[in-house]
Amino acid sequence: MTRIYERQTDAIFAAALAGNPDFARSFLNAVDRRPELLITSVRVQTPHRGEGHRGTIDLEVTRGDGSILLIENKIDAGYSVTRTGDPQPARYKASVSALRLRGKMAASVLLAPEVYLLGTRHRAAFDHHVSYEALRESLMGGDLSLVDAAILQAATPYDPVPNLSSAAFFADYQAFAEKFFPELFIKRNPNGDGVRPTGSRTIYFDVPRTLRTWSGLPRPKMSLQCRDSAAPSASVKIMLGDWANRAKGFPLPASLEAIGGYVRPAGRSLGLVIDTPQLETQMPFQAQVAEVEEGLEAARRLAGWWNQHGESLDPN
């Protein structure tokens, strides 16, 4: 089945709210049973209002009485987190509060398939909840088909169950890396509020700050696996997307081999890999400092190699 993305349903809902009176009435009725209020404007990807809160609001609707609805549209994705660790639901609450402080009538709306609304632990963070199913009868043709496909695609959203041991390990790991390996930038926690689930075992590096971008090559990704069930060893690797089919027979650069690296498929990517010690996220960080340091040193070697020699991989 072709994957449906939220930006596609954003476009459908924005157009329908602005130009389809039946759809607008169905939406407003589902929000607060006030379908008589006309929608005066619909905007897409507007900035959050809360002080210090980054990110954007999927759809912003203004009604005839001046009230504003801030809509977060979801199909099956988890909630994004800003670089400063602000989870998405908190940003909507902050924006609503900021608007109300300015004298505006405002509320947040979570718009998603019914299975998402029933499954998310963050439902209470939004003032109103509207399901795709409540709106589908006001759509026709390709728009209806796409929304129905999104409903089929939807599954219970990923809301990680916090694990305190995991959270402590990752926090200590990041602090150690920042102090002793400042040239390696680790990505923010994807879950917000320091939450890490039991199964979280991957450290992701902030590529724009850590690796060069070479013209002629796919934009790289870089991560370190504490434990890799799909490989014989834990490892740090730089991945080149959609190059997995090149792994067989790919010439191993002598300069990569010299730093202990090798080449193998990594999902759909070509992996430039250095094996590292296995780490246990449920054990105290201090008991694994030597292993952590060895892994970060391998990551430093690999990043340094890429920044110096990556261009040599360009097939052109």
Tab-separated table of C-alpha atoms in Angstrom, residues 5-135:
chain	number	residue	atom	x	y	z
A	5	TYR	CA	1.832	11.454	4.570
A	6	GLU	CA	0.331	14.065	6.867
A	7	ARG	CA	1.283	16.871	4.476
A	8	GLN	CA	-1.098	15.286	1.948
A	9	THR	CA	-4.058	15.294	4.322
A	10	ASP	CA	-3.035	18.775	5.525
A	11	ALA	CA	-3.565	20.015	1.967
A	12	ILE	CA	-6.919	18.224	1.612
A	13	PHE	CA	-8.250	19.496	4.936
A	14	ALA	CA	-7.025	23.069	4.369
A	15	ALA	CA	-8.740	23.253	0.983
A	16	ALA	CA	-11.940	21.650	2.296
A	17	LEU	CA	-12.145	23.939	5.334
A	18	ALA	CA	-11.810	26.966	3.069
A	19	GLY	CA	-13.934	25.854	0.120
A	20	ASN	CA	-16.271	23.018	1.112
A	21	PRO	CA	-19.137	24.296	3.322
A	22	ASP	CA	-20.368	20.790	4.172
A	23	PHE	CA	-16.886	19.771	5.324
A	24	ALA	CA	-16.462	22.991	7.353
A	25	ARG	CA	-19.807	22.435	9.089
A	26	SER	CA	-18.929	18.805	9.879
A	27	PHE	CA	-15.585	19.878	11.309
A	28	LEU	CA	-16.980	22.679	13.468
A	29	ASN	CA	-19.800	20.467	14.691
A	30	ALA	CA	-17.260	17.841	15.722
A	31	VAL	CA	-15.152	20.464	17.509
A	32	ASP	CA	-17.706	22.209	19.708
A	33	ARG	CA	-21.139	21.890	18.046
A	34	ARG	CA	-21.020	25.462	16.702
A	35	PRO	CA	-21.322	24.883	12.941
A	36	GLU	CA	-23.038	28.231	12.457
A	37	LEU	CA	-19.714	30.054	12.910
A	38	LEU	CA	-18.240	30.716	9.484
A	39	ILE	CA	-14.567	30.058	8.875
A	40	THR	CA	-12.906	33.308	7.812
A	41	SER	CA	-9.377	32.073	7.226
A	42	VAL	CA	-7.352	28.868	7.020
A	43	ARG	CA	-3.570	28.969	7.259
A	44	VAL	CA	-1.028	26.176	7.016
A	45	GLN	CA	2.179	25.732	9.048
A	46	THR	CA	1.984	28.868	11.162
A	47	PRO	CA	4.547	29.401	13.960
A	48	HIS	CA	3.806	28.462	17.551
A	49	ARG	CA	3.055	31.407	19.845
A	50	GLY	CA	4.442	30.194	23.168
A	51	GLU	CA	7.542	32.071	24.295
A	52	GLY	CA	10.643	30.093	23.334
A	53	HIS	CA	8.594	27.386	21.600
A	54	ARG	CA	9.687	26.522	18.083
A	55	GLY	CA	7.944	24.471	15.421
A	56	THR	CA	4.751	25.044	13.477
A	57	ILE	CA	1.001	24.487	13.757
A	58	ASP	CA	-0.363	22.230	11.005
A	59	LEU	CA	-3.592	24.161	10.375
A	60	GLU	CA	-4.786	27.402	11.930
A	61	VAL	CA	-8.463	28.262	11.534
A	62	THR	CA	-10.072	31.594	12.419
A	63	ARG	CA	-13.859	31.752	12.842
A	64	GLY	CA	-16.350	34.546	12.448
A	65	ASP	CA	-16.381	35.357	16.164
A	66	GLY	CA	-12.586	35.785	16.096
A	67	SER	CA	-11.866	32.488	17.848
A	68	ILE	CA	-8.821	30.541	16.695
A	69	LEU	CA	-8.426	26.771	16.391
A	70	LEU	CA	-4.889	25.376	16.329
A	71	ILE	CA	-5.017	21.966	14.641
A	72	GLU	CA	-2.456	19.188	14.928
A	73	ASN	CA	-3.040	16.643	12.151
A	74	LYS	CA	-1.825	13.067	12.706
A	75	ILE	CA	-2.133	9.793	10.806
A	76	ASP	CA	0.175	7.371	12.596
A	77	ALA	CA	3.337	9.312	13.470
A	78	GLY	CA	4.594	10.042	16.959
A	79	TYR	CA	4.894	13.568	18.308
A	80	SER	CA	7.883	15.639	17.236
A	81	VAL	CA	10.249	17.286	19.700
A	82	THR	CA	12.181	20.534	19.316
A	83	ARG	CA	15.950	20.845	19.814
A	84	THR	CA	15.255	22.174	23.299
A	85	GLY	CA	13.169	19.104	24.148
A	86	ASP	CA	9.656	20.551	23.900
A	87	PRO	CA	7.202	17.813	22.888
A	88	GLN	CA	4.496	18.703	20.371
A	89	PRO	CA	1.444	18.596	22.702
A	90	ALA	CA	3.169	21.005	25.118
A	91	ARG	CA	3.788	23.461	22.289
A	92	TYR	CA	0.076	23.518	21.414
A	93	LYS	CA	-0.856	24.140	25.053
A	94	ALA	CA	1.669	26.969	25.247
A	95	SER	CA	0.381	28.554	22.033
A	96	VAL	CA	-3.237	28.425	23.225
A	97	SER	CA	-2.200	30.000	26.541
A	98	ALA	CA	-0.241	32.734	24.769
A	99	LEU	CA	-3.207	33.620	22.558
A	100	ARG	CA	-5.599	33.686	25.509
A	101	LEU	CA	-3.254	36.009	27.397
A	102	ARG	CA	-3.570	38.395	24.444
A	103	GLY	CA	-7.342	38.334	24.758
A	104	LYS	CA	-7.955	35.855	21.923
A	105	MET	CA	-10.404	32.969	22.161
A	106	ALA	CA	-8.284	29.945	21.262
A	107	ALA	CA	-8.330	26.165	21.523
A	108	SER	CA	-6.266	23.237	20.272
A	109	VAL	CA	-7.608	20.386	18.147
A	110	LEU	CA	-6.119	16.949	17.562
A	111	LEU	CA	-7.311	15.739	14.140
A	112	ALA	CA	-6.565	12.064	13.469
A	113	PRO	CA	-8.085	8.682	12.610
A	114	GLU	CA	-10.198	7.237	15.390
A	115	VAL	CA	-7.651	4.533	16.245
A	116	TYR	CA	-5.042	7.232	16.873
A	117	LEU	CA	-7.371	9.278	19.062
A	118	LEU	CA	-8.207	6.208	21.133
A	119	GLY	CA	-4.597	5.095	21.464
A	120	THR	CA	-2.594	8.216	22.251
A	121	ARG	CA	-1.677	8.948	25.861
A	122	HIS	CA	-1.496	12.671	24.987
A	123	ARG	CA	-5.157	13.065	24.077
A	124	ALA	CA	-5.889	15.178	27.169
A	125	ALA	CA	-3.274	17.758	26.099
A	126	PHE	CA	-5.643	18.963	23.345
A	127	ASP	CA	-8.907	20.798	23.975
A	128	HIS	CA	-10.852	19.049	21.187
A	129	HIS	CA	-10.537	15.831	19.206
A	130	VAL	CA	-11.885	15.251	15.691
A	131	SER	CA	-11.629	11.962	13.823
A	132	TYR	CA	-11.033	11.542	10.110
A	133	GLU	CA	-14.060	9.257	10.112
A	134	ALA	CA	-16.332	12.118	11.236
A	135	LEU	CA	-15.338	14.147	8.160
